[in-house]
mmCIF file with all atom_site columns, C-alpha atoms and ligand atoms in Angstrom:
data_model
loop_
_atom_site.group_PDB
_atom_site.id
_atom_site.type_symbol
_atom_site.label_atom_id
_atom_site.label_alt_id
_atom_site.label_comp_id
_atom_site.label_asym_id
_atom_site.label_entity_id
_atom_site.label_seq_id
_atom_site.pdbx_PDB_ins_code
_atom_site.Cartn_x
_atom_site.Cartn_y
_atom_site.Cartn_z
_atom_site.occupancy
_atom_site.B_iso_or_equiv
_atom_site.pdbx_formal_charge
_atom_site.auth_seq_id
_atom_site.auth_comp_id
_atom_site.auth_asym_id
_atom_site.auth_atom_id
_atom_site.pdbx_PDB_model_num
ATOM   1   C  CA  . MET A 1 1   ? 0.000   0.000  0.000   1.00 45.00 ? 1244 MET A CA  1
ATOM   2   C  CA  . THR A 1 2   ? 1.009   3.580  -0.529  1.00 52.00 ? 1245 THR A CA  1
ATOM   3   C  CA  . ALA A 1 3   ? 1.006   6.276  2.097   1.00 77.00 ? 1246 ALA A CA  1
ATOM   4   C  CA  . LEU A 1 4   ? -2.263  7.754  0.803   1.00 90.00 ? 1247 LEU A CA  1
ATOM   5   C  CA  . THR A 1 5   ? -5.241  7.565  3.140   1.00 92.00 ? 1248 THR A CA  1
ATOM   6   C  CA  . SER A 1 6   ? -8.618  6.767  1.588   1.00 91.00 ? 1249 SER A CA  1
ATOM   7   C  CA  . GLN A 1 7   ? -9.630  10.381 2.169   1.00 95.00 ? 1250 GLN A CA  1
ATOM   8   C  CA  . GLN A 1 8   ? -6.523  11.625 0.320   1.00 95.00 ? 1251 GLN A CA  1
ATOM   9   C  CA  . ARG A 1 9   ? -7.178  9.147  -2.486  1.00 95.00 ? 1252 ARG A CA  1
ATOM   10  C  CA  . ARG A 1 10  ? -10.759 10.458 -2.874  1.00 95.00 ? 1253 ARG A CA  1
ATOM   11  C  CA  . ARG A 1 11  ? -9.443  14.048 -2.896  1.00 96.00 ? 1254 ARG A CA  1
ATOM   12  C  CA  . VAL A 1 12  ? -6.982  13.192 -5.702  1.00 96.00 ? 1255 VAL A CA  1
ATOM   13  C  CA  . GLU A 1 13  ? -9.767  11.398 -7.596  1.00 97.00 ? 1256 GLU A CA  1
ATOM   14  C  CA  . ARG A 1 14  ? -12.005 14.494 -7.315  1.00 97.00 ? 1257 ARG A CA  1
ATOM   15  C  CA  . GLU A 1 15  ? -9.136  16.579 -8.705  1.00 96.00 ? 1258 GLU A CA  1
ATOM   16  C  CA  . LEU A 1 16  ? -8.756  14.158 -11.636 1.00 96.00 ? 1259 LEU A CA  1
ATOM   17  C  CA  . LEU A 1 17  ? -12.488 14.337 -12.352 1.00 96.00 ? 1260 LEU A CA  1
ATOM   18  C  CA  . ALA A 1 18  ? -12.324 18.155 -12.293 1.00 96.00 ? 1261 ALA A CA  1
ATOM   19  C  CA  . GLN A 1 19  ? -9.375  18.076 -14.704 1.00 94.00 ? 1262 GLN A CA  1
ATOM   20  C  CA  . ARG A 1 20  ? -11.283 15.718 -16.996 1.00 92.00 ? 1263 ARG A CA  1
ATOM   21  C  CA  . ARG A 1 21  ? -14.293 18.078 -17.057 1.00 93.00 ? 1264 ARG A CA  1
ATOM   22  C  CA  . ALA A 1 22  ? -12.050 21.104 -17.727 1.00 92.00 ? 1265 ALA A CA  1
ATOM   23  C  CA  . ALA A 1 23  ? -10.194 19.274 -20.511 1.00 87.00 ? 1266 ALA A CA  1
ATOM   24  C  CA  . ALA A 1 24  ? -13.490 18.241 -22.132 1.00 86.00 ? 1267 ALA A CA  1
ATOM   25  C  CA  . ASP A 1 25  ? -14.678 21.871 -22.055 1.00 89.00 ? 1268 ASP A CA  1
ATOM   26  C  CA  . VAL A 1 26  ? -11.448 23.049 -23.717 1.00 85.00 ? 1269 VAL A CA  1
ATOM   27  C  CA  . ALA A 1 27  ? -11.705 20.276 -26.317 1.00 79.00 ? 1270 ALA A CA  1
ATOM   28  C  CA  . HIS A 1 28  ? -15.270 21.370 -27.186 1.00 81.00 ? 1271 HIS A CA  1
ATOM   29  C  CA  . GLU A 1 29  ? -14.135 24.987 -27.600 1.00 84.00 ? 1272 GLU A CA  1
ATOM   30  C  CA  . GLU A 1 30  ? -11.178 23.974 -29.764 1.00 77.00 ? 1273 GLU A CA  1
ATOM   31  C  CA  . LEU A 1 31  ? -13.330 21.746 -31.921 1.00 75.00 ? 1274 LEU A CA  1
ATOM   32  C  CA  . ALA A 1 32  ? -15.754 24.630 -32.503 1.00 78.00 ? 1275 ALA A CA  1
ATOM   33  C  CA  . HIS A 1 33  ? -12.796 26.920 -33.283 1.00 75.00 ? 1276 HIS A CA  1
ATOM   34  C  CA  . ALA A 1 34  ? -11.234 24.345 -35.642 1.00 71.00 ? 1277 ALA A CA  1
ATOM   35  C  CA  . THR A 1 35  ? -14.411 23.943 -37.692 1.00 67.00 ? 1278 THR A CA  1
ATOM   36  C  CA  . GLU A 1 36  ? -14.687 27.677 -38.252 1.00 70.00 ? 1279 GLU A CA  1
ATOM   37  C  CA  . THR A 1 37  ? -10.945 28.135 -38.916 1.00 69.00 ? 1280 THR A CA  1
ATOM   38  C  CA  . SER A 1 38  ? -10.207 26.336 -42.143 1.00 69.00 ? 1281 SER A CA  1
ATOM   39  C  CA  . PHE A 1 39  ? -7.014  26.762 -44.153 1.00 67.00 ? 1282 PHE A CA  1
ATOM   40  C  CA  . ALA A 1 40  ? -8.927  28.768 -46.771 1.00 69.00 ? 1283 ALA A CA  1
ATOM   41  C  CA  . SER A 1 41  ? -10.378 31.164 -44.198 1.00 72.00 ? 1284 SER A CA  1
ATOM   42  C  CA  . ILE A 1 42  ? -6.887  31.925 -42.839 1.00 68.00 ? 1285 ILE A CA  1
ATOM   43  C  CA  . ALA A 1 43  ? -5.040  32.050 -46.139 1.00 69.00 ? 1286 ALA A CA  1
ATOM   44  C  CA  . GLY A 1 44  ? -7.829  33.573 -48.236 1.00 73.00 ? 1287 GLY A CA  1
ATOM   45  C  CA  . GLU A 1 45  ? -9.460  32.084 -51.309 1.00 71.00 ? 1288 GLU A CA  1
ATOM   46  C  CA  . VAL A 1 46  ? -6.456  32.708 -53.601 1.00 69.00 ? 1289 VAL A CA  1
ATOM   47  C  CA  . PRO A 1 47  ? -3.482  32.662 -51.226 1.00 73.00 ? 1290 PRO A CA  1
ATOM   48  C  CA  . ASP A 1 48  ? 0.020   33.821 -52.070 1.00 80.00 ? 1291 ASP A CA  1
ATOM   49  C  CA  . PHE A 1 49  ? 3.034   32.023 -50.621 1.00 78.00 ? 1292 PHE A CA  1
ATOM   50  C  CA  . GLY A 1 50  ? 3.129   34.298 -47.549 1.00 81.00 ? 1293 GLY A CA  1
ATOM   51  C  CA  . ASP A 1 51  ? -0.539  33.641 -46.783 1.00 80.00 ? 1294 ASP A CA  1
ATOM   52  C  CA  . GLN A 1 52  ? 0.006   29.911 -47.239 1.00 80.00 ? 1295 GLN A CA  1
ATOM   53  C  CA  . ALA A 1 53  ? 3.012   29.911 -44.910 1.00 82.00 ? 1296 ALA A CA  1
ATOM   54  C  CA  . THR A 1 54  ? 1.109   31.852 -42.243 1.00 81.00 ? 1297 THR A CA  1
ATOM   55  C  CA  . ALA A 1 55  ? -1.938  29.586 -42.551 1.00 78.00 ? 1298 ALA A CA  1
ATOM   56  C  CA  . THR A 1 56  ? 0.238   26.466 -42.381 1.00 80.00 ? 1299 THR A CA  1
ATOM   57  C  CA  . THR A 1 57  ? 2.057   27.777 -39.295 1.00 80.00 ? 1300 THR A CA  1
ATOM   58  C  CA  . LEU A 1 58  ? -1.229  28.632 -37.541 1.00 77.00 ? 1301 LEU A CA  1
ATOM   59  C  CA  . MET A 1 59  ? -2.733  25.252 -38.369 1.00 75.00 ? 1302 MET A CA  1
ATOM   60  C  CA  . ASP A 1 60  ? 0.434   23.448 -37.190 1.00 80.00 ? 1303 ASP A CA  1
ATOM   61  C  CA  . PHE A 1 61  ? 0.159   25.412 -33.933 1.00 77.00 ? 1304 PHE A CA  1
ATOM   62  C  CA  . ASP A 1 62  ? -3.507  24.367 -33.547 1.00 77.00 ? 1305 ASP A CA  1
ATOM   63  C  CA  . ASN A 1 63  ? -2.586  20.737 -34.278 1.00 79.00 ? 1306 ASN A CA  1
ATOM   64  C  CA  . GLU A 1 64  ? 0.193   20.844 -31.693 1.00 84.00 ? 1307 GLU A CA  1
ATOM   65  C  CA  . LEU A 1 65  ? -2.210  22.294 -29.099 1.00 81.00 ? 1308 LEU A CA  1
ATOM   66  C  CA  . ALA A 1 66  ? -4.767  19.593 -29.909 1.00 80.00 ? 1309 ALA A CA  1
ATOM   67  C  CA  . ARG A 1 67  ? -2.070  16.892 -29.609 1.00 83.00 ? 1310 ARG A CA  1
ATOM   68  C  CA  . ARG A 1 68  ? -1.050  18.204 -26.166 1.00 85.00 ? 1311 ARG A CA  1
ATOM   69  C  CA  . HIS A 1 69  ? -4.679  18.281 -24.991 1.00 84.00 ? 1312 HIS A CA  1
ATOM   70  C  CA  . ILE A 1 70  ? -5.225  14.709 -26.153 1.00 86.00 ? 1313 ILE A CA  1
ATOM   71  C  CA  . GLU A 1 71  ? -2.042  13.647 -24.343 1.00 88.00 ? 1314 GLU A CA  1
ATOM   72  C  CA  . ALA A 1 72  ? -3.202  15.394 -21.142 1.00 88.00 ? 1315 ALA A CA  1
ATOM   73  C  CA  . MET A 1 73  ? -6.698  13.866 -21.379 1.00 91.00 ? 1316 MET A CA  1
ATOM   74  C  CA  . THR A 1 74  ? -5.208  10.413 -21.948 1.00 93.00 ? 1317 THR A CA  1
ATOM   75  C  CA  . SER A 1 75  ? -3.012  10.694 -18.857 1.00 93.00 ? 1318 SER A CA  1
ATOM   76  C  CA  . VAL A 1 76  ? -5.985  11.896 -16.747 1.00 95.00 ? 1319 VAL A CA  1
ATOM   77  C  CA  . GLU A 1 77  ? -8.071  8.930  -17.978 1.00 95.00 ? 1320 GLU A CA  1
ATOM   78  C  CA  . ALA A 1 78  ? -5.216  6.542  -17.184 1.00 95.00 ? 1321 ALA A CA  1
ATOM   79  C  CA  . ALA A 1 79  ? -4.893  8.052  -13.687 1.00 96.00 ? 1322 ALA A CA  1
ATOM   80  C  CA  . LEU A 1 80  ? -8.651  7.661  -13.102 1.00 96.00 ? 1323 LEU A CA  1
ATOM   81  C  CA  . ALA A 1 81  ? -8.299  4.000  -14.029 1.00 95.00 ? 1324 ALA A CA  1
ATOM   82  C  CA  . ARG A 1 82  ? -5.364  3.628  -11.584 1.00 95.00 ? 1325 ARG A CA  1
ATOM   83  C  CA  . VAL A 1 83  ? -6.672  5.693  -8.660  1.00 94.00 ? 1326 VAL A CA  1
ATOM   84  C  CA  . LYS A 1 84  ? -8.545  2.828  -6.964  1.00 89.00 ? 1327 LYS A CA  1
ATOM   85  C  CA  . ARG A 1 85  ? -5.679  0.360  -7.322  1.00 92.00 ? 1328 ARG A CA  1
ATOM   86  C  CA  . SER A 1 86  ? -3.485  -0.283 -4.315  1.00 89.00 ? 1329 SER A CA  1
ATOM   87  C  CA  . ASP A 1 87  ? -0.340  0.817  -6.164  1.00 90.00 ? 1330 ASP A CA  1
ATOM   88  C  CA  . PHE A 1 88  ? -1.748  4.241  -7.087  1.00 94.00 ? 1331 PHE A CA  1
ATOM   89  C  CA  . GLY A 1 89  ? 0.615   6.947  -5.897  1.00 94.00 ? 1332 GLY A CA  1
ATOM   90  C  CA  . ARG A 1 90  ? 3.733   4.839  -6.433  1.00 95.00 ? 1333 ARG A CA  1
ATOM   91  C  CA  . CYS A 1 91  ? 6.430   5.955  -8.826  1.00 97.00 ? 1334 CYS A CA  1
ATOM   92  C  CA  . VAL A 1 92  ? 6.485   3.762  -11.951 1.00 95.00 ? 1335 VAL A CA  1
ATOM   93  C  CA  . GLU A 1 93  ? 10.287  4.076  -12.112 1.00 96.00 ? 1336 GLU A CA  1
ATOM   94  C  CA  . CYS A 1 94  ? 11.536  3.485  -8.555  1.00 97.00 ? 1337 CYS A CA  1
ATOM   95  C  CA  . GLY A 1 95  ? 8.422   2.348  -6.651  1.00 96.00 ? 1338 GLY A CA  1
ATOM   96  C  CA  . ALA A 1 96  ? 8.700   5.119  -4.029  1.00 96.00 ? 1339 ALA A CA  1
ATOM   97  C  CA  . ASP A 1 97  ? 5.611   6.974  -2.836  1.00 95.00 ? 1340 ASP A CA  1
ATOM   98  C  CA  . ILE A 1 98  ? 4.976   10.000 -5.052  1.00 96.00 ? 1341 ILE A CA  1
ATOM   99  C  CA  . GLY A 1 99  ? 3.525   11.927 -2.123  1.00 94.00 ? 1342 GLY A CA  1
ATOM   100 C  CA  . TYR A 1 100 ? 0.109   13.417 -1.467  1.00 95.00 ? 1343 TYR A CA  1
ATOM   101 C  CA  . GLN A 1 101 ? 1.055   17.059 -2.125  1.00 95.00 ? 1344 GLN A CA  1
ATOM   102 C  CA  . ARG A 1 102 ? 2.617   16.214 -5.489  1.00 96.00 ? 1345 ARG A CA  1
ATOM   103 C  CA  . LEU A 1 103 ? -0.425  14.105 -6.453  1.00 96.00 ? 1346 LEU A CA  1
ATOM   104 C  CA  . LEU A 1 104 ? -2.759  16.927 -5.482  1.00 95.00 ? 1347 LEU A CA  1
ATOM   105 C  CA  . ALA A 1 105 ? -0.794  19.386 -7.608  1.00 95.00 ? 1348 ALA A CA  1
ATOM   106 C  CA  . SER A 1 106 ? -0.381  16.943 -10.491 1.00 95.00 ? 1349 SER A CA  1
ATOM   107 C  CA  . PRO A 1 107 ? -2.800  14.033 -9.965  1.00 95.00 ? 1350 PRO A CA  1
ATOM   108 C  CA  . ALA A 1 108 ? -2.048  12.291 -13.270 1.00 95.00 ? 1351 ALA A CA  1
ATOM   109 C  CA  . THR A 1 109 ? 1.684   12.078 -12.585 1.00 95.00 ? 1352 THR A CA  1
ATOM   110 C  CA  . THR A 1 110 ? 3.257   8.628  -12.576 1.00 95.00 ? 1353 THR A CA  1
ATOM   111 C  CA  . ARG A 1 111 ? 6.735   9.528  -11.263 1.00 96.00 ? 1354 ARG A CA  1
ATOM   112 C  CA  . CYS A 1 112 ? 8.236   10.926 -8.065  1.00 96.00 ? 1355 CYS A CA  1
ATOM   113 C  CA  . VAL A 1 113 ? 10.003  14.294 -8.300  1.00 96.00 ? 1356 VAL A CA  1
ATOM   114 C  CA  . THR A 1 114 ? 13.459  12.706 -8.624  1.00 96.00 ? 1357 THR A CA  1
ATOM   115 C  CA  . CYS A 1 115 ? 12.487  10.283 -11.403 1.00 97.00 ? 1358 CYS A CA  1
ATOM   116 C  CA  . GLN A 1 116 ? 10.413  12.939 -13.246 1.00 96.00 ? 1359 GLN A CA  1
ATOM   117 C  CA  . SER A 1 117 ? 13.356  15.302 -13.210 1.00 95.00 ? 1360 SER A CA  1
ATOM   118 C  CA  . LEU A 1 118 ? 15.666  12.569 -14.527 1.00 95.00 ? 1361 LEU A CA  1
ATOM   119 C  CA  . HIS A 1 119 ? 13.074  11.608 -17.177 1.00 94.00 ? 1362 HIS A CA  1
ATOM   120 C  CA  . GLU A 1 120 ? 12.805  15.216 -18.386 1.00 93.00 ? 1363 GLU A CA  1
ATOM   121 C  CA  . LYS A 1 121 ? 16.582  15.600 -18.587 1.00 93.00 ? 1364 LYS A CA  1
ATOM   122 C  CA  . THR A 1 122 ? 16.876  12.328 -20.498 1.00 91.00 ? 1365 THR A CA  1
ATOM   123 C  CA  . TYR A 1 123 ? 14.017  12.884 -22.958 1.00 87.00 ? 1366 TYR A CA  1
ATOM   124 C  CA  . ALA A 1 124 ? 13.788  16.670 -23.233 1.00 79.00 ? 1367 ALA A CA  1
ATOM   125 C  CA  . THR A 1 125 ? 14.439  17.764 -26.785 1.00 68.00 ? 1368 THR A CA  1
ATOM   126 C  CA  . GLY A 1 126 ? 12.250  20.837 -27.213 1.00 60.00 ? 1369 GLY A CA  1
ATOM   127 C  CA  . ALA A 1 127 ? 14.465  23.279 -25.330 1.00 55.00 ? 1370 ALA A CA  1
ATOM   128 C  CA  . THR A 1 128 ? 17.732  22.048 -26.839 1.00 53.00 ? 1371 THR A CA  1
ATOM   129 C  CA  . PRO A 1 129 ? 19.142  24.348 -29.535 1.00 56.00 ? 1372 PRO A CA  1
ATOM   130 C  CA  . THR A 1 130 ? 19.423  22.588 -32.867 1.00 53.00 ? 1373 THR A CA  1
ATOM   131 C  CA  . LEU A 1 131 ? 22.566  24.389 -34.083 1.00 59.00 ? 1374 LEU A CA  1
HETATM 132 ZN ZN1 . ZN  B 2 .   ? 10.783  7.559  -8.602  1.00 89.59 ? 460  ZN  B ZN1 1
#
């Protein structure tokens, strides 16, 4: 068993459910925005290369945002599936307790602070200069 009490576990579960509702609301808004923001409406009916580049960049940005939201929703769903299991709140890397405060702040997390930090250093590519 982890160090979470049943009361703490319910509190983390409520936080996950709130995050799921918030994510669903954002997804609905983005879907509505996406249907009214087509490539043609951004670039114009007869786009020049500058319009096309701008439209492509904006649509790539929207796609990236959508991808991140889907990733976040998937991790919240996975956490909701795990929350009632006895190993919920244990780090998937080292098996240590993640800790109630960290779970409250980030209820879908699967790693303790130490392992998350190591994971980010190992797999971070976005902030690394490419030159
Ligand atoms: Zn760990």
